[in-house]
PDB file of C-alpha atoms in Angstrom:
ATOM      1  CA  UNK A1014    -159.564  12.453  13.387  1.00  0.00           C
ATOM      2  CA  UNK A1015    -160.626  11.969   9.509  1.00  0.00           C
ATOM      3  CA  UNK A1016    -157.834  10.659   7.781  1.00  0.00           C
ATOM      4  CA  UNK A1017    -157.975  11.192   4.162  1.00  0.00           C
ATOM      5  CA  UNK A1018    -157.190   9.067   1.211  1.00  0.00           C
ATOM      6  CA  UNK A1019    -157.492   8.000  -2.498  1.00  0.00           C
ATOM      7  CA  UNK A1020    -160.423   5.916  -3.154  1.00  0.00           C
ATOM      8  CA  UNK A1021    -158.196   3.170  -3.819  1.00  0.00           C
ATOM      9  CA  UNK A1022    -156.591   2.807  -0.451  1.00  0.00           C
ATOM     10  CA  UNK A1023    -160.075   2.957   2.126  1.00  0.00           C
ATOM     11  CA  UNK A1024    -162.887   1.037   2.027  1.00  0.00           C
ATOM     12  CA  UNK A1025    -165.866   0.748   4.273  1.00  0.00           C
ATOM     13  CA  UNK A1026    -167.733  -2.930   4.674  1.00  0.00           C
ATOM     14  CA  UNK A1027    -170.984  -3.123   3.098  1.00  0.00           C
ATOM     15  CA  UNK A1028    -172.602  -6.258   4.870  1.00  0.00           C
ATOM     16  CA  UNK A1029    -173.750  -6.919   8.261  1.00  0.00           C
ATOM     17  CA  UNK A1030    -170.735  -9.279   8.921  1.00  0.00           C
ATOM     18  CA  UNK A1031    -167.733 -10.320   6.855  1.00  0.00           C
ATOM     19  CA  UNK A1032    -164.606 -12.679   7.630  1.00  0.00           C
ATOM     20  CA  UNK A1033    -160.985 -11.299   7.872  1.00  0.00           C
ATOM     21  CA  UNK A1034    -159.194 -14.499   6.404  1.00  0.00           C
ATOM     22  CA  UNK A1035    -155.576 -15.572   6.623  1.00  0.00           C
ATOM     23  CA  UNK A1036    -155.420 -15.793   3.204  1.00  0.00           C
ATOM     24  CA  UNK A1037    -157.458 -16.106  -0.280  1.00  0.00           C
ATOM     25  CA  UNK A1038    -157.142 -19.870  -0.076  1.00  0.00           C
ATOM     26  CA  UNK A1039    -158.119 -20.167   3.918  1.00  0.00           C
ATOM     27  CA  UNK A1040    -162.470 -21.141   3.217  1.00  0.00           C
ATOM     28  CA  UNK A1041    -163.234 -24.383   2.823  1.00  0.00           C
ATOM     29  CA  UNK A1042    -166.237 -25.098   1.115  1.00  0.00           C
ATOM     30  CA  UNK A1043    -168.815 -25.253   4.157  1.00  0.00           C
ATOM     31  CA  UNK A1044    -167.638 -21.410   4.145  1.00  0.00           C
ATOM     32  CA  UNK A1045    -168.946 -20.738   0.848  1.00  0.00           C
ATOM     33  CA  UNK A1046    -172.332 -19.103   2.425  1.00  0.00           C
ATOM     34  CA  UNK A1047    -170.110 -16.352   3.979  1.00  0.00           C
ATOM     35  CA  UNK A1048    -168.188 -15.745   0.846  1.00  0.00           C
ATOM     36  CA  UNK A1049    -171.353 -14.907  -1.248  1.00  0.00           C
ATOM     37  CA  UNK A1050    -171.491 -11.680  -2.523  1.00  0.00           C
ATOM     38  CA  UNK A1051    -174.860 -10.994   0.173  1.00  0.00           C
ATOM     39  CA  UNK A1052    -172.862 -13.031   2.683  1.00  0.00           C
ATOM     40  CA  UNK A1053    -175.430 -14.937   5.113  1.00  0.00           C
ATOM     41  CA  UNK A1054    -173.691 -15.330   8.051  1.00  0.00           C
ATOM     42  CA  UNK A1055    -176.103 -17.301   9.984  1.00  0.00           C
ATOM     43  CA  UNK A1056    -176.515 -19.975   7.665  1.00  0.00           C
ATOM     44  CA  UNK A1057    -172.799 -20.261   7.619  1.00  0.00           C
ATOM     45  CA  UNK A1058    -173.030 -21.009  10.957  1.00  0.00           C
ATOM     46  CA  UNK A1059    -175.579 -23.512  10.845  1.00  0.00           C
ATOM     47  CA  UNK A1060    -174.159 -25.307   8.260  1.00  0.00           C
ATOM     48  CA  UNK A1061    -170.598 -25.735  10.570  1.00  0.00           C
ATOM     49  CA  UNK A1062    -172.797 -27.233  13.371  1.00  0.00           C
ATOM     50  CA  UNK A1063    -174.678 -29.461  11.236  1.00  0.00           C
ATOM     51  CA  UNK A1064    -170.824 -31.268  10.613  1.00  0.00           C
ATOM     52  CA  UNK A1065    -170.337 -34.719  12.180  1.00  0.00           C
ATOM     53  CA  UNK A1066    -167.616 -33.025  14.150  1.00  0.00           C
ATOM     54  CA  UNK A1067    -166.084 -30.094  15.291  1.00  0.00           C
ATOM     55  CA  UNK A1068    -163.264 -30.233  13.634  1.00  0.00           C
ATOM     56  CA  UNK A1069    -165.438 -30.298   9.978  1.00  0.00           C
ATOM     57  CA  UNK A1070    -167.034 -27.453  11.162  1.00  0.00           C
ATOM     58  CA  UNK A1071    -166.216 -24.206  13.737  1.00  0.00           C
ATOM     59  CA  UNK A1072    -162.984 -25.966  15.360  1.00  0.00           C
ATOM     60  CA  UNK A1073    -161.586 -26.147  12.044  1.00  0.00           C
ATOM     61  CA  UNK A1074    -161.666 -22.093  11.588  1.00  0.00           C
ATOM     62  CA  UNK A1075    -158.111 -22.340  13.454  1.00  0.00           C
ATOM     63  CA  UNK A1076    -155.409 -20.821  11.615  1.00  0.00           C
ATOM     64  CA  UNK A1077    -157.887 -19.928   8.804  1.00  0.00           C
ATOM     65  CA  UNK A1078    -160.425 -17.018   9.966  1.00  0.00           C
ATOM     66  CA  UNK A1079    -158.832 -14.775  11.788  1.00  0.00           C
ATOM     67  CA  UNK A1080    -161.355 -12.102  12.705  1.00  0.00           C
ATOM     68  CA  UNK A1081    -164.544 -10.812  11.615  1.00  0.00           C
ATOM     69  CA  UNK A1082    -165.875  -7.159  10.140  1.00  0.00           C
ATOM     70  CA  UNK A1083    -169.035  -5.184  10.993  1.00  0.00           C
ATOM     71  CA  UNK A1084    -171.073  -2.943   8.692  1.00  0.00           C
ATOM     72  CA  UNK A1085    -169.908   0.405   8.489  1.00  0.00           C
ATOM     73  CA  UNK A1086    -165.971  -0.668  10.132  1.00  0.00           C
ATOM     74  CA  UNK A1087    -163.209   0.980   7.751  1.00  0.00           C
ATOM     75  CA  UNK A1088    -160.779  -0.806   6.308  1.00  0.00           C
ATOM     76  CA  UNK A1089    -157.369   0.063   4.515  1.00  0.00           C
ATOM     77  CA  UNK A1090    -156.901  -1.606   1.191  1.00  0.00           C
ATOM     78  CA  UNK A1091    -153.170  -2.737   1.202  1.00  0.00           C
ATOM     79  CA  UNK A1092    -153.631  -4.765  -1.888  1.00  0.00           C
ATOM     80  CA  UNK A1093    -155.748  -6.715  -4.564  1.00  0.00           C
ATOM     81  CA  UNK A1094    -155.442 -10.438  -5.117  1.00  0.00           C
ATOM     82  CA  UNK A1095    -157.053 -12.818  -8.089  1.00  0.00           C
ATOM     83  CA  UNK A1096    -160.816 -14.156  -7.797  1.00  0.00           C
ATOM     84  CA  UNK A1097    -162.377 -11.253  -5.521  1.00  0.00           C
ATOM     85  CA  UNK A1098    -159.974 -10.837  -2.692  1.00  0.00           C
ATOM     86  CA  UNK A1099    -158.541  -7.714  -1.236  1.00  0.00           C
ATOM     87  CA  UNK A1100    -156.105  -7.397   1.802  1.00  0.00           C
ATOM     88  CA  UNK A1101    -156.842  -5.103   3.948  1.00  0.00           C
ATOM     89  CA  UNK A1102    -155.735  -3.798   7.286  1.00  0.00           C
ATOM     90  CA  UNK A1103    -158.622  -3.173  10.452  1.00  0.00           C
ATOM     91  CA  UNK A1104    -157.580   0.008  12.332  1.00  0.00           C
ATOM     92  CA  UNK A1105    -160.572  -0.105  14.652  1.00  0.00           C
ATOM     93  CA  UNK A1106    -158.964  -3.958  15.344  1.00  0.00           C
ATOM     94  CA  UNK A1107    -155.242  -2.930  17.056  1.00  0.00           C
ATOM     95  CA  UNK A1108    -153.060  -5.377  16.012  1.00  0.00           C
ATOM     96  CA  UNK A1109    -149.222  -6.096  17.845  1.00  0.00           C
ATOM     97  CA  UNK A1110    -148.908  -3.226  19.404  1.00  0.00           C
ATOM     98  CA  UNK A1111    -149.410  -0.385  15.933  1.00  0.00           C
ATOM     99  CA  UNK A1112    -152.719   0.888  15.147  1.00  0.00           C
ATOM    100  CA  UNK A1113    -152.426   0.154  11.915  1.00  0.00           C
ATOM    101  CA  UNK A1114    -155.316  -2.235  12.481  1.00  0.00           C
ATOM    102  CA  UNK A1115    -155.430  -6.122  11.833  1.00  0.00           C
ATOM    103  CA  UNK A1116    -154.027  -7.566   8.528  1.00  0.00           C
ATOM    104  CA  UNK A1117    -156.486 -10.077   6.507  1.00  0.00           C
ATOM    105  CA  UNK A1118    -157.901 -10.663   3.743  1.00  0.00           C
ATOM    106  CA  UNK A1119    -161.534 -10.067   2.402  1.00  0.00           C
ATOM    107  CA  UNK A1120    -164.321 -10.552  -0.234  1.00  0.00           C
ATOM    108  CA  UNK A1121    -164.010  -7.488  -2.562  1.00  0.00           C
ATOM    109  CA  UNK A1122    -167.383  -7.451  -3.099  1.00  0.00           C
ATOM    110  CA  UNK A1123    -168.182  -7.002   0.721  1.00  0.00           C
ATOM    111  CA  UNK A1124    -166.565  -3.634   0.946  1.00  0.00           C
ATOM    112  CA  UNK A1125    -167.523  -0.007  -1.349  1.00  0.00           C
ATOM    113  CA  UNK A1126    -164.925   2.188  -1.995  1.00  0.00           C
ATOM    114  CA  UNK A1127    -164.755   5.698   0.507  1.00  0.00           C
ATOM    115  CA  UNK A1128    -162.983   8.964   0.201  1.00  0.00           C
ATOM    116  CA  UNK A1129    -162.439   9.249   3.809  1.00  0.00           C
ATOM    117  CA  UNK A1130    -163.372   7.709   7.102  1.00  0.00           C
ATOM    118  CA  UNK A1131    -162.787   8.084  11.036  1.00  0.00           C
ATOM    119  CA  UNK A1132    -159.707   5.565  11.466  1.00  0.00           C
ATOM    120  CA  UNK A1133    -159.211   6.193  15.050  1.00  0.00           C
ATOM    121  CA  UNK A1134    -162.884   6.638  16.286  1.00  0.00           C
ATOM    122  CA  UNK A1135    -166.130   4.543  16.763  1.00  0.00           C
ATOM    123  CA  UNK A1136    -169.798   5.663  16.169  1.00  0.00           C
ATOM    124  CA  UNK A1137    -170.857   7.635  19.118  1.00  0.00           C
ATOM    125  CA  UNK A1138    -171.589   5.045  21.811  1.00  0.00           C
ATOM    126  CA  UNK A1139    -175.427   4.650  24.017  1.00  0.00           C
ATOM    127  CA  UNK A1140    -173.053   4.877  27.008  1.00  0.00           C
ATOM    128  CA  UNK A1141    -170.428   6.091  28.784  1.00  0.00           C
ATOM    129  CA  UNK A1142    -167.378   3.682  29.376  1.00  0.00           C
ATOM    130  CA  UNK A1143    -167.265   2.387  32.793  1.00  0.00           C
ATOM    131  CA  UNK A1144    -166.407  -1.067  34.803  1.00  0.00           C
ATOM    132  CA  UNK A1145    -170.160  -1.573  35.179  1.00  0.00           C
ATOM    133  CA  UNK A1146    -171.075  -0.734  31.583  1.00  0.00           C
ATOM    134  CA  UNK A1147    -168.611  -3.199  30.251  1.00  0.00           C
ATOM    135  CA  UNK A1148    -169.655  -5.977  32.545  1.00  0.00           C
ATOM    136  CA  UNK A1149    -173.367  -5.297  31.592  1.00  0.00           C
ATOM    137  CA  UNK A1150    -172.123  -5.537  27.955  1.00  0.00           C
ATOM    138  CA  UNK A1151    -170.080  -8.829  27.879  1.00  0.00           C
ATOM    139  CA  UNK A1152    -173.153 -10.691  30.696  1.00  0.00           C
ATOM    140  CA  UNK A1153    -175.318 -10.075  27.227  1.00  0.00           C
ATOM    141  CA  UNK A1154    -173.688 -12.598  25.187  1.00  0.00           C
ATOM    142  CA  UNK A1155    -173.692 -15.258  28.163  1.00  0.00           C
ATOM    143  CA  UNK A1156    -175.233 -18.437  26.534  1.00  0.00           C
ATOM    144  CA  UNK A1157    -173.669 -17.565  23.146  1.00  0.00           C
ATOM    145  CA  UNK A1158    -171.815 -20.044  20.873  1.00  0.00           C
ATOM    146  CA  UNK A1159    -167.743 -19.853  20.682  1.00  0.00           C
ATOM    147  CA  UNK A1160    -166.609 -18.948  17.285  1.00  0.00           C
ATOM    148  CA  UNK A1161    -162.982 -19.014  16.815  1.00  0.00           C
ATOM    149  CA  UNK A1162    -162.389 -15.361  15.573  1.00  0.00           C
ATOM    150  CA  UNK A1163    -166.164 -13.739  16.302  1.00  0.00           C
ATOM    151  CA  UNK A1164    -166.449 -10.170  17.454  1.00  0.00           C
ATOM    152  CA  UNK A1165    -170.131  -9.924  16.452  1.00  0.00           C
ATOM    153  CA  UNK A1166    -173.287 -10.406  18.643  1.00  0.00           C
ATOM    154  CA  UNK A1167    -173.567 -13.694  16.260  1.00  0.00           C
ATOM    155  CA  UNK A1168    -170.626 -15.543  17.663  1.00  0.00           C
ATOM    156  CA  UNK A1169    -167.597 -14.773  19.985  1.00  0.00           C
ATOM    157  CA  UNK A1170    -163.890 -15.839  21.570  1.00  0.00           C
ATOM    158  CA  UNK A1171    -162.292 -15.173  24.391  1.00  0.00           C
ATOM    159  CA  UNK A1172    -160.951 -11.986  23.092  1.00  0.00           C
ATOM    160  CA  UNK A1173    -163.847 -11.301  21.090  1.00  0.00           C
ATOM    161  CA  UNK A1174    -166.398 -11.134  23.879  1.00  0.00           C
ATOM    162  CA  UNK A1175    -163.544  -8.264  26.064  1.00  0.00           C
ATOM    163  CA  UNK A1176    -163.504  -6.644  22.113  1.00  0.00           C
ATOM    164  CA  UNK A1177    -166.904  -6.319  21.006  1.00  0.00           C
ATOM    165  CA  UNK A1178    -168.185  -5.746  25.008  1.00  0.00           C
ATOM    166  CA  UNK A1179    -165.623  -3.084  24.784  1.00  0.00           C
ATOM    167  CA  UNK A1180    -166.634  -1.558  20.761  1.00  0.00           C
ATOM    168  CA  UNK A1181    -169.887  -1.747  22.707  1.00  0.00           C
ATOM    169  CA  UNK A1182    -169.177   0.934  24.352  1.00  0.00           C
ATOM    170  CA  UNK A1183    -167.006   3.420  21.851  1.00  0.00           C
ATOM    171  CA  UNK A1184    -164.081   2.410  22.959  1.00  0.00           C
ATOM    172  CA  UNK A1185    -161.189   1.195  20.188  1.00  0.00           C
ATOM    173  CA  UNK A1186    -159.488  -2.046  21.765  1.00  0.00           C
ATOM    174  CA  UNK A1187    -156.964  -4.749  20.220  1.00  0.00           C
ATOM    175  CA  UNK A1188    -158.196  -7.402  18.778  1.00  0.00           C
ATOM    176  CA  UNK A1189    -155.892 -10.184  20.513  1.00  0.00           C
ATOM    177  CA  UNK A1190    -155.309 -11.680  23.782  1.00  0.00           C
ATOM    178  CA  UNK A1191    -151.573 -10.891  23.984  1.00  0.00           C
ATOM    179  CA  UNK A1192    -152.129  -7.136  22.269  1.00  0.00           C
ATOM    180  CA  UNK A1193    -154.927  -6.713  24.572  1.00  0.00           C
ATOM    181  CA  UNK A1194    -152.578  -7.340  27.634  1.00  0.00           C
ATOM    182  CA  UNK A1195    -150.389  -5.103  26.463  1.00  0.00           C
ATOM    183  CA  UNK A1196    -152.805  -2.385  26.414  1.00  0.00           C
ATOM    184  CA  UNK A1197    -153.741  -2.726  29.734  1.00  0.00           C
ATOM    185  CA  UNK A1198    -151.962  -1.763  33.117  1.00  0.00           C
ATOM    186  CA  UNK A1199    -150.136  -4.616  34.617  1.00  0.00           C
ATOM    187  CA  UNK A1200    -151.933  -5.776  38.328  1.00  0.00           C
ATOM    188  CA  UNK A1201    -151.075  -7.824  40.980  1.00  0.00           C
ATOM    189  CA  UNK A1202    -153.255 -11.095  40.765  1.00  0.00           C
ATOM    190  CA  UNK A1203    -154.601 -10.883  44.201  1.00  0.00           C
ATOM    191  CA  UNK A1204    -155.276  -7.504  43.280  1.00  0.00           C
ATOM    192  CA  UNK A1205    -157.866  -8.141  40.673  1.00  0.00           C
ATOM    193  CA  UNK A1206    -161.013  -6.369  40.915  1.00  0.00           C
ATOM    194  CA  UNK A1207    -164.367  -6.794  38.956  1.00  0.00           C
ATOM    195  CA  UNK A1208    -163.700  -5.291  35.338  1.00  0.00           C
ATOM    196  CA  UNK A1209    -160.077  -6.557  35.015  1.00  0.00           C
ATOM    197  CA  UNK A1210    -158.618  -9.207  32.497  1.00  0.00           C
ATOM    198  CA  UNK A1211    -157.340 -12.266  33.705  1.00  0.00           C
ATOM    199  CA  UNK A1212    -154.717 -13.158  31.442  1.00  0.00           C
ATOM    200  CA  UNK A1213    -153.908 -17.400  30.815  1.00  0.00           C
ATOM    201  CA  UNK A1214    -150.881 -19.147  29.238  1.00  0.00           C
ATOM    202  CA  UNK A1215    -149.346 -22.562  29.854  1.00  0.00           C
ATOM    203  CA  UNK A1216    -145.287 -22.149  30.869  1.00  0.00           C
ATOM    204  CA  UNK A1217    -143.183 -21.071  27.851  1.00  0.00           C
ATOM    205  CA  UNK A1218    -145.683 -20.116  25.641  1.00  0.00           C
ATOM    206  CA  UNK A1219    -147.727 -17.192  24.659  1.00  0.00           C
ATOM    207  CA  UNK A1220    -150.974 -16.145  26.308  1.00  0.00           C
ATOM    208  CA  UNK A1221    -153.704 -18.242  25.005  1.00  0.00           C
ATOM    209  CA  UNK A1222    -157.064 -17.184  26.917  1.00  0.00           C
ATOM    210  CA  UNK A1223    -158.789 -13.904  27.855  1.00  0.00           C
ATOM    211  CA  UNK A1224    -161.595 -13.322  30.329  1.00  0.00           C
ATOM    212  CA  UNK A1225    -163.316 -10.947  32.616  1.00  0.00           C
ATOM    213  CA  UNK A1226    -162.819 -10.529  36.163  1.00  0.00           C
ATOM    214  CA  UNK A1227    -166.175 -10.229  37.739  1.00  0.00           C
ATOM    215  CA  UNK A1228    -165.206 -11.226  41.380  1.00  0.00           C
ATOM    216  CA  UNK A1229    -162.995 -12.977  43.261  1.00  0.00           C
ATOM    217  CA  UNK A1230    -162.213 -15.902  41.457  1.00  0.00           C
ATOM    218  CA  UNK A1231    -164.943 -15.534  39.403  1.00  0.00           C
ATOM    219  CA  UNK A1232    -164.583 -15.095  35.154  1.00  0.00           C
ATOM    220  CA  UNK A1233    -166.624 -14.126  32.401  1.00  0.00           C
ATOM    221  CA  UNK A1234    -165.370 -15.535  29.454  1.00  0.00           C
ATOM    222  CA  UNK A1235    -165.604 -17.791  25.996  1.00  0.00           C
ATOM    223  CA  UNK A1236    -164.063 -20.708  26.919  1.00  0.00           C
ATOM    224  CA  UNK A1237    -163.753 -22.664  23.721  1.00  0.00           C
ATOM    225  CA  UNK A1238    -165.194 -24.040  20.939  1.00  0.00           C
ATOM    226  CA  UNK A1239    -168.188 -26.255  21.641  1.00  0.00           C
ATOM    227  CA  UNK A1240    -168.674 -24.640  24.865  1.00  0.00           C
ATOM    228  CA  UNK A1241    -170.943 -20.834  25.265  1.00  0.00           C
ATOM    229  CA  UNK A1242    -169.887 -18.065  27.105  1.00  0.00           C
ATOM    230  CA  UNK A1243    -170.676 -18.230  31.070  1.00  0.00           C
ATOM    231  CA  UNK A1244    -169.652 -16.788  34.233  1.00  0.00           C
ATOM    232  CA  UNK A1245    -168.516 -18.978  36.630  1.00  0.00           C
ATOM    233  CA  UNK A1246    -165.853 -19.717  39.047  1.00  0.00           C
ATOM    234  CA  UNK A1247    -162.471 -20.186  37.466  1.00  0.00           C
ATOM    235  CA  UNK A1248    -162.139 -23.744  36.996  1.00  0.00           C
ATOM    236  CA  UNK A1249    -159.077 -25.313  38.308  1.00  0.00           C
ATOM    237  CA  UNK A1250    -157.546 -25.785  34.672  1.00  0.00           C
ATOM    238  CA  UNK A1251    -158.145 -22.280  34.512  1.00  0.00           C
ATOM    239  CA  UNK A1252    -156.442 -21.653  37.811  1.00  0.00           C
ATOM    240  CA  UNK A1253    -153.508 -23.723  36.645  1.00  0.00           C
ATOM    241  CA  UNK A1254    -152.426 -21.525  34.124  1.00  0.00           C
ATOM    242  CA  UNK A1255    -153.402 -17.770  35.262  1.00  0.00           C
ATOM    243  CA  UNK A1256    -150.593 -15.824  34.671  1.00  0.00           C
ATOM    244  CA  UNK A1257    -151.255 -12.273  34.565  1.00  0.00           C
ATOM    245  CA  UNK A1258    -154.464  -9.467  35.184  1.00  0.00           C
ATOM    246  CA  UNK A1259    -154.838  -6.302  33.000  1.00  0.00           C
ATOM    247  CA  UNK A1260    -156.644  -3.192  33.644  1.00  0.00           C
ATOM    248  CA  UNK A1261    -158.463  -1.543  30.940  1.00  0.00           C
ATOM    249  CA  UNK A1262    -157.481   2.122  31.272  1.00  0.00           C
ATOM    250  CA  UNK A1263    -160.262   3.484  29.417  1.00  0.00           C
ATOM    251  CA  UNK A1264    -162.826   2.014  31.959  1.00  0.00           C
ATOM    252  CA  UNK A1265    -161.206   4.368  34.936  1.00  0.00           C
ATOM    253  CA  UNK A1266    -161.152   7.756  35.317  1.00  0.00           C
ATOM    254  CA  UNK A1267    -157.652   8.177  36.567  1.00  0.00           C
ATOM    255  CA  UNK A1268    -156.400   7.372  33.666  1.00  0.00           C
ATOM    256  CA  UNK A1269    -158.325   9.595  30.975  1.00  0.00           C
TER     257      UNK A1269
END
């Protein structure tokens, strides 16, 4: 579906990769690089691992950088702030449980203005969604770098690497550990087959981890920052805190 709408209100990114911050005040000044109007996103990225610590550099993206936007990904413009912001919503990011898409704010200057562009529905994909196709997907980024909030090739999280593998493939999939459980169908844990989510959280507290079922007790995931994505048998810390699998709908048949 094409949803119209004034110039004003939808905008379409205009740079190979943009951040979706908290708020206008969120960079710190090793972020500058990706806040230039030609954003260079790798050099942003060298520049946090050249920082005595992690916390100067890619750890301290926590509660700052919330997600990332691709060239060509629509946005809805949901207001204008001071010094070159605009907050915007990402509809091809679901975002608790509306499609609405995932709230943030971006540079100005990394978006153009559009008259009208597919909300609900991703370039035509190489392939056609499957277990196997997403699994071949997400073993691609294997080796790469954690970044907290990364859904391009450049840098991923947990959720990130089930997103992207998933956006990969055509298919429109929250952005968010706990939004992408909810999308999926509710399994057994013994049940889980290869393509599943396993789903972590300590007791009390909201889910916290994402990654992909590939075997019996085997994961694909990002584990955290510092540390690449790998597939490997679920380390008992892991193990500790599994609470729940998910199956992705649009991967089976049955459910389409």
């Amino acid at each position: 579906m094409i949803i119209d709408m004034n110039c004003s209100q939808l905008a379409i990114v205009n740079v190979p990769v943009t951040g979706l911050w908290t708020n206008p005040t969120s960079p710190r000044p090793i972020d500058a690089p990706l806040l230039a109007d030609e954003p260079d996103h790798d050099r942003w990225l060298a520049g946090l691992d050249a920082q005595p610590t992690l916390e100067q550099g890619r750890l301290g993206l926590f509660d700052r950088f919330d997600s990332e936007l691709v060239e060509g990904e629509p946005v809805v413009v949901t207001g204008h702030d001071a010094d070159g912001w605009t907050r915007v919503a990402a509809p091809w990011q679901p975002y608790d449980g509306s499609t609405a898409g995932y709230p943030g704010y971006v540079r100005t200057a990394h978006l153009r203005p559009a008259a009208d562009a597919p909300l609900d529905q991703l370039p035509a994909a190489g392939r056609t969604p499957s277990v196997d196709a997403f699994l071949d997907a997400a073993r691609r980024h294997i080796g790469l770098a954690y970044l907290w909030g990364g859904i391009s090739p450049a840098g991923l999280d947990c959720s990130g690497l089930v997103h992207h593998s998933l956006r990969h493939l055509g298919v429109i999939f929250p952005r968010d550990a706990g939004d992408q459980y909810s999308a999926c169908e509710d399994i057994p844990i013994p049940d889980a087959q290869p393509g599943d989510l396993y789903f972590f959280a300590h007791p009390g507290k909201p889910l916290h981890h994402v990654g992909i079922v590939t075997g019996p007790g085997r994961i694909l995931h990002s584990p955290s920052t510092g540390e690449v994505v790998v597939e490997e048998p679920m380390p008992a810390p892991r193990q500790a805190t599994l609470t729940a699998v998910g199956r992705i709908r649009q991967l089976h048949s049955r459910y389409l």
